[in-house]
Amino acid sequence: MGKCKRQDVRPERRRFAKSVAAALISAPLLTTHRGEAQAKQAATAQSAPSTAAKASALVKAYAEVARARFGQQLTSEEMDRLKRELDGYARSSERLRAFKLKNSDEPDFIFRA
């Protein structure tokens, strides 16, 4: 009782060999993909100031709405934290909008009625 079987603790040899082979095969692909991603980031970084200005204006507007509605209950530290969180949400939504889908892109699952 209470003794662990040795095979429960260690991965199976076949599974380990498959994971090593997959890592070796995917390593060159990963470096190629990173290079492409860095090139795309550099291109979008040039257009970032305009989206940052939009995001900051949006954050200011949302912060003013929150101040008007909940200003009596919020301290200045909470308001600053709220502005930072809203800024993060605005930046995330801009990144999602920047990702363009092709017409051939399909959902990850099948809808059934």
Short mmCIF file of N, CA and C in Angstrom, two decimals:
data_model
loop_
_atom_site.label_atom_id
_atom_site.label_comp_id
_atom_site.label_asym_id
_atom_site.label_seq_id
_atom_site.Cartn_x
_atom_site.Cartn_y
_atom_site.Cartn_z
N MET A 1 0.81 -1.18 0.00
CA MET A 1 0.00 0.00 0.00
C MET A 1 0.86 1.25 0.00
N GLY A 2 0.46 2.28 -0.73
CA GLY A 2 1.15 3.53 -0.72
C GLY A 2 2.37 3.58 -1.62
N LYS A 3 2.75 2.47 -2.23
CA LYS A 3 3.91 2.49 -3.11
C LYS A 3 3.47 2.89 -4.52
N CYS A 4 4.24 3.76 -5.14
CA CYS A 4 3.96 4.18 -6.51
C CYS A 4 4.62 3.20 -7.47
N LYS A 5 3.90 2.88 -8.50
CA LYS A 5 4.52 2.08 -9.54
C LYS A 5 5.46 2.96 -10.33
N ARG A 6 6.55 2.40 -10.76
CA ARG A 6 7.57 3.17 -11.46
C ARG A 6 7.04 3.75 -12.77
N GLN A 7 6.19 3.03 -13.49
CA GLN A 7 5.71 3.52 -14.77
C GLN A 7 4.69 4.63 -14.61
N ASP A 8 4.04 4.76 -13.46
CA ASP A 8 3.10 5.85 -13.23
C ASP A 8 3.83 7.19 -13.12
N VAL A 9 5.04 7.17 -12.62
CA VAL A 9 5.79 8.39 -12.39
C VAL A 9 6.48 8.86 -13.66
N ARG A 10 7.05 7.95 -14.41
CA ARG A 10 7.81 8.30 -15.60
C ARG A 10 6.96 8.16 -16.85
N PRO A 11 7.21 8.98 -17.87
CA PRO A 11 6.47 8.83 -19.13
C PRO A 11 6.91 7.57 -19.87
N GLU A 12 6.03 7.10 -20.70
CA GLU A 12 6.36 5.92 -21.50
C GLU A 12 7.46 6.27 -22.50
N ARG A 13 8.25 5.28 -22.86
CA ARG A 13 9.37 5.51 -23.78
C ARG A 13 8.88 5.96 -25.15
N ARG A 14 7.82 5.35 -25.64
CA ARG A 14 7.32 5.72 -26.97
C ARG A 14 6.81 7.16 -26.98
N ARG A 15 6.08 7.52 -25.95
CA ARG A 15 5.56 8.88 -25.87
C ARG A 15 6.71 9.89 -25.79
N PHE A 16 7.72 9.55 -25.01
CA PHE A 16 8.88 10.42 -24.89
C PHE A 16 9.60 10.56 -26.23
N ALA A 17 9.78 9.44 -26.92
CA ALA A 17 10.47 9.46 -28.22
C ALA A 17 9.67 10.29 -29.23
N LYS A 18 8.34 10.17 -29.21
CA LYS A 18 7.52 10.95 -30.12
C LYS A 18 7.62 12.44 -29.82
N SER A 19 7.64 12.79 -28.54
CA SER A 19 7.73 14.21 -28.20
C SER A 19 9.08 14.80 -28.58
N VAL A 20 10.15 14.02 -28.43
CA VAL A 20 11.47 14.49 -28.84
C VAL A 20 11.51 14.67 -30.36
N ALA A 21 10.96 13.71 -31.09
CA ALA A 21 10.94 13.81 -32.55
C ALA A 21 10.12 15.02 -33.00
N ALA A 22 8.98 15.24 -32.36
CA ALA A 22 8.15 16.38 -32.71
C ALA A 22 8.87 17.70 -32.42
N ALA A 23 9.60 17.74 -31.32
CA ALA A 23 10.35 18.96 -30.98
C ALA A 23 11.44 19.23 -32.01
N LEU A 24 12.13 18.19 -32.44
CA LEU A 24 13.19 18.36 -33.43
C LEU A 24 12.64 18.81 -34.78
N ILE A 25 11.49 18.28 -35.14
CA ILE A 25 10.89 18.63 -36.43
C ILE A 25 10.34 20.05 -36.39
N SER A 26 9.72 20.44 -35.29
CA SER A 26 9.06 21.74 -35.23
C SER A 26 9.99 22.89 -34.91
N ALA A 27 11.21 22.64 -34.46
CA ALA A 27 12.13 23.72 -34.10
C ALA A 27 12.44 24.65 -35.28
N PRO A 28 12.78 24.13 -36.47
CA PRO A 28 13.03 25.05 -37.59
C PRO A 28 11.79 25.83 -38.00
N LEU A 29 10.63 25.21 -37.91
CA LEU A 29 9.40 25.90 -38.26
C LEU A 29 9.12 27.04 -37.29
N LEU A 30 9.42 26.82 -36.03
CA LEU A 30 9.18 27.84 -35.02
C LEU A 30 10.05 29.06 -35.25
N THR A 31 11.31 28.85 -35.59
CA THR A 31 12.19 29.99 -35.82
C THR A 31 11.77 30.76 -37.07
N THR A 32 11.29 30.07 -38.09
CA THR A 32 10.81 30.74 -39.30
C THR A 32 9.57 31.56 -38.97
N HIS A 33 8.67 30.98 -38.19
CA HIS A 33 7.44 31.68 -37.82
C HIS A 33 7.75 32.90 -36.97
N ARG A 34 8.71 32.81 -36.08
CA ARG A 34 9.08 33.96 -35.24
C ARG A 34 9.62 35.10 -36.09
N GLY A 35 10.41 34.77 -37.10
CA GLY A 35 10.95 35.80 -37.99
C GLY A 35 9.84 36.53 -38.73
N GLU A 36 8.86 35.79 -39.20
CA GLU A 36 7.72 36.40 -39.89
C GLU A 36 6.92 37.26 -38.92
N ALA A 37 6.73 36.76 -37.70
CA ALA A 37 5.97 37.51 -36.71
C ALA A 37 6.67 38.81 -36.34
N GLN A 38 7.99 38.78 -36.23
CA GLN A 38 8.73 40.00 -35.91
C GLN A 38 8.63 41.01 -37.05
N ALA A 39 8.63 40.55 -38.28
CA ALA A 39 8.48 41.46 -39.41
C ALA A 39 7.10 42.10 -39.40
N LYS A 40 6.08 41.31 -39.09
CA LYS A 40 4.72 41.86 -39.01
C LYS A 40 4.60 42.84 -37.86
N GLN A 41 5.25 42.54 -36.72
CA GLN A 41 5.21 43.45 -35.58
C GLN A 41 5.85 44.77 -35.93
N ALA A 42 6.94 44.74 -36.65
CA ALA A 42 7.62 45.98 -37.04
C ALA A 42 6.72 46.82 -37.93
N ALA A 43 5.98 46.16 -38.82
CA ALA A 43 5.08 46.89 -39.71
C ALA A 43 3.92 47.50 -38.93
N THR A 44 3.37 46.77 -37.97
CA THR A 44 2.26 47.30 -37.19
C THR A 44 2.72 48.32 -36.16
N ALA A 45 3.98 48.27 -35.76
CA ALA A 45 4.50 49.24 -34.79
C ALA A 45 4.51 50.64 -35.38
N GLN A 46 4.67 50.74 -36.69
CA GLN A 46 4.66 52.05 -37.34
C GLN A 46 3.27 52.66 -37.30
N SER A 47 2.22 51.85 -37.34
CA SER A 47 0.86 52.36 -37.29
C SER A 47 0.32 52.40 -35.87
N ALA A 48 1.11 52.01 -34.88
CA ALA A 48 0.66 51.94 -33.50
C ALA A 48 0.31 53.29 -32.89
N PRO A 49 1.00 54.40 -33.19
CA PRO A 49 0.64 55.66 -32.54
C PRO A 49 -0.80 56.08 -32.80
N SER A 50 -1.32 55.85 -33.99
CA SER A 50 -2.70 56.23 -34.26
C SER A 50 -3.67 55.38 -33.47
N THR A 51 -3.41 54.09 -33.34
CA THR A 51 -4.30 53.24 -32.55
C THR A 51 -4.16 53.53 -31.07
N ALA A 52 -2.95 53.91 -30.62
CA ALA A 52 -2.76 54.25 -29.21
C ALA A 52 -3.54 55.51 -28.87
N ALA A 53 -3.58 56.46 -29.79
CA ALA A 53 -4.33 57.69 -29.55
C ALA A 53 -5.82 57.38 -29.45
N LYS A 54 -6.31 56.49 -30.33
CA LYS A 54 -7.71 56.09 -30.26
C LYS A 54 -8.01 55.40 -28.94
N ALA A 55 -7.10 54.50 -28.53
CA ALA A 55 -7.32 53.75 -27.30
C ALA A 55 -7.32 54.68 -26.09
N SER A 56 -6.40 55.65 -26.06
CA SER A 56 -6.35 56.54 -24.90
C SER A 56 -7.59 57.42 -24.84
N ALA A 57 -8.10 57.86 -25.99
CA ALA A 57 -9.33 58.64 -26.00
C ALA A 57 -10.51 57.80 -25.52
N LEU A 58 -10.53 56.55 -25.93
CA LEU A 58 -11.59 55.65 -25.50
C LEU A 58 -11.50 55.39 -24.00
N VAL A 59 -10.29 55.20 -23.50
CA VAL A 59 -10.10 54.97 -22.06
C VAL A 59 -10.54 56.18 -21.27
N LYS A 60 -10.19 57.37 -21.75
CA LYS A 60 -10.61 58.59 -21.05
C LYS A 60 -12.13 58.70 -21.00
N ALA A 61 -12.78 58.38 -22.11
CA ALA A 61 -14.24 58.45 -22.15
C ALA A 61 -14.87 57.45 -21.19
N TYR A 62 -14.37 56.21 -21.20
CA TYR A 62 -14.90 55.21 -20.28
C TYR A 62 -14.63 55.59 -18.82
N ALA A 63 -13.46 56.16 -18.56
CA ALA A 63 -13.12 56.57 -17.19
C ALA A 63 -14.04 57.68 -16.72
N GLU A 64 -14.38 58.60 -17.60
CA GLU A 64 -15.30 59.67 -17.22
C GLU A 64 -16.70 59.13 -16.94
N VAL A 65 -17.13 58.15 -17.72
CA VAL A 65 -18.43 57.52 -17.47
C VAL A 65 -18.41 56.83 -16.11
N ALA A 66 -17.32 56.11 -15.82
CA ALA A 66 -17.21 55.43 -14.53
C ALA A 66 -17.16 56.44 -13.38
N ARG A 67 -16.47 57.57 -13.59
CA ARG A 67 -16.39 58.60 -12.55
C ARG A 67 -17.77 59.21 -12.30
N ALA A 68 -18.52 59.46 -13.38
CA ALA A 68 -19.85 60.05 -13.23
C ALA A 68 -20.81 59.09 -12.54
N ARG A 69 -20.67 57.82 -12.85
CA ARG A 69 -21.61 56.85 -12.31
C ARG A 69 -21.21 56.34 -10.92
N PHE A 70 -19.92 56.07 -10.70
CA PHE A 70 -19.47 55.47 -9.45
C PHE A 70 -18.46 56.33 -8.70
N GLY A 71 -18.34 57.60 -9.04
CA GLY A 71 -17.32 58.46 -8.46
C GLY A 71 -17.36 58.55 -6.95
N GLN A 72 -18.53 58.47 -6.36
CA GLN A 72 -18.65 58.57 -4.91
C GLN A 72 -18.09 57.34 -4.21
N GLN A 73 -18.15 56.20 -4.84
CA GLN A 73 -17.70 54.96 -4.21
C GLN A 73 -16.23 54.64 -4.49
N LEU A 74 -15.61 55.28 -5.48
CA LEU A 74 -14.25 54.95 -5.89
C LEU A 74 -13.24 55.91 -5.27
N THR A 75 -12.15 55.35 -4.76
CA THR A 75 -11.04 56.18 -4.30
C THR A 75 -10.16 56.52 -5.50
N SER A 76 -9.18 57.40 -5.30
CA SER A 76 -8.31 57.78 -6.42
C SER A 76 -7.44 56.61 -6.87
N GLU A 77 -7.01 55.75 -5.91
CA GLU A 77 -6.21 54.57 -6.28
C GLU A 77 -7.05 53.60 -7.11
N GLU A 78 -8.30 53.42 -6.72
CA GLU A 78 -9.18 52.52 -7.48
C GLU A 78 -9.45 53.08 -8.87
N MET A 79 -9.58 54.40 -8.96
CA MET A 79 -9.81 55.02 -10.27
C MET A 79 -8.59 54.86 -11.17
N ASP A 80 -7.40 55.00 -10.60
CA ASP A 80 -6.17 54.79 -11.39
C ASP A 80 -6.07 53.35 -11.86
N ARG A 81 -6.39 52.41 -10.97
CA ARG A 81 -6.36 51.00 -11.35
C ARG A 81 -7.39 50.71 -12.44
N LEU A 82 -8.57 51.33 -12.33
CA LEU A 82 -9.60 51.15 -13.34
C LEU A 82 -9.13 51.67 -14.70
N LYS A 83 -8.45 52.82 -14.70
CA LYS A 83 -7.93 53.36 -15.96
C LYS A 83 -6.90 52.42 -16.58
N ARG A 84 -6.02 51.86 -15.75
CA ARG A 84 -5.02 50.92 -16.28
C ARG A 84 -5.69 49.68 -16.86
N GLU A 85 -6.70 49.16 -16.17
CA GLU A 85 -7.40 47.97 -16.68
C GLU A 85 -8.14 48.29 -17.97
N LEU A 86 -8.78 49.44 -18.02
CA LEU A 86 -9.48 49.84 -19.25
C LEU A 86 -8.50 50.00 -20.40
N ASP A 87 -7.32 50.55 -20.11
CA ASP A 87 -6.30 50.69 -21.14
C ASP A 87 -5.86 49.32 -21.67
N GLY A 88 -5.70 48.36 -20.77
CA GLY A 88 -5.34 47.01 -21.19
C GLY A 88 -6.43 46.38 -22.05
N TYR A 89 -7.69 46.59 -21.66
CA TYR A 89 -8.80 46.05 -22.45
C TYR A 89 -8.85 46.70 -23.83
N ALA A 90 -8.62 48.01 -23.88
CA ALA A 90 -8.65 48.72 -25.16
C ALA A 90 -7.53 48.23 -26.08
N ARG A 91 -6.35 48.03 -25.51
CA ARG A 91 -5.23 47.53 -26.32
C ARG A 91 -5.50 46.12 -26.83
N SER A 92 -6.09 45.28 -25.98
CA SER A 92 -6.42 43.91 -26.40
C SER A 92 -7.43 43.93 -27.53
N SER A 93 -8.44 44.78 -27.41
CA SER A 93 -9.45 44.82 -28.47
C SER A 93 -8.86 45.35 -29.78
N GLU A 94 -7.92 46.29 -29.70
CA GLU A 94 -7.26 46.77 -30.91
C GLU A 94 -6.44 45.67 -31.57
N ARG A 95 -5.76 44.87 -30.76
CA ARG A 95 -4.98 43.76 -31.32
C ARG A 95 -5.90 42.75 -31.98
N LEU A 96 -7.05 42.48 -31.38
CA LEU A 96 -7.99 41.53 -31.98
C LEU A 96 -8.55 42.08 -33.29
N ARG A 97 -8.85 43.38 -33.32
CA ARG A 97 -9.36 43.97 -34.56
C ARG A 97 -8.31 43.98 -35.66
N ALA A 98 -7.05 44.08 -35.29
CA ALA A 98 -5.97 44.13 -36.28
C ALA A 98 -5.75 42.79 -36.96
N PHE A 99 -6.18 41.70 -36.33
CA PHE A 99 -6.01 40.37 -36.90
C PHE A 99 -7.07 40.16 -37.97
N LYS A 100 -6.63 40.10 -39.21
CA LYS A 100 -7.56 39.96 -40.33
C LYS A 100 -7.80 38.49 -40.64
N LEU A 101 -9.07 38.15 -40.78
CA LEU A 101 -9.45 36.79 -41.16
C LEU A 101 -9.67 36.72 -42.66
N LYS A 102 -9.31 35.60 -43.22
CA LYS A 102 -9.57 35.37 -44.64
C LYS A 102 -10.98 34.81 -44.78
N ASN A 103 -11.48 34.86 -45.98
CA ASN A 103 -12.80 34.32 -46.24
C ASN A 103 -12.82 32.81 -46.04
N SER A 104 -11.68 32.17 -46.20
CA SER A 104 -11.61 30.71 -46.08
C SER A 104 -11.43 30.25 -44.64
N ASP A 105 -11.21 31.17 -43.69
CA ASP A 105 -11.05 30.77 -42.29
C ASP A 105 -12.37 30.23 -41.76
N GLU A 106 -12.26 29.14 -41.05
CA GLU A 106 -13.45 28.49 -40.51
C GLU A 106 -13.35 28.43 -39.00
N PRO A 107 -14.49 28.27 -38.33
CA PRO A 107 -14.44 28.14 -36.88
C PRO A 107 -13.77 26.84 -36.46
N ASP A 108 -13.36 26.79 -35.22
CA ASP A 108 -12.65 25.63 -34.69
C ASP A 108 -13.60 24.46 -34.43
N PHE A 109 -14.87 24.71 -34.46
CA PHE A 109 -15.83 23.65 -34.18
C PHE A 109 -16.99 23.76 -35.16
N ILE A 110 -17.82 22.75 -35.18
CA ILE A 110 -18.94 22.70 -36.12
C ILE A 110 -20.21 23.06 -35.37
N PHE A 111 -21.00 23.98 -35.94
CA PHE A 111 -22.27 24.34 -35.34
C PHE A 111 -23.33 23.32 -35.76
N ARG A 112 -24.07 22.86 -34.80
CA ARG A 112 -25.17 21.93 -35.10
C ARG A 112 -26.43 22.42 -34.41
N ALA A 113 -27.54 22.30 -35.09
CA ALA A 113 -28.81 22.74 -34.51
C ALA A 113 -29.56 21.58 -33.91
#
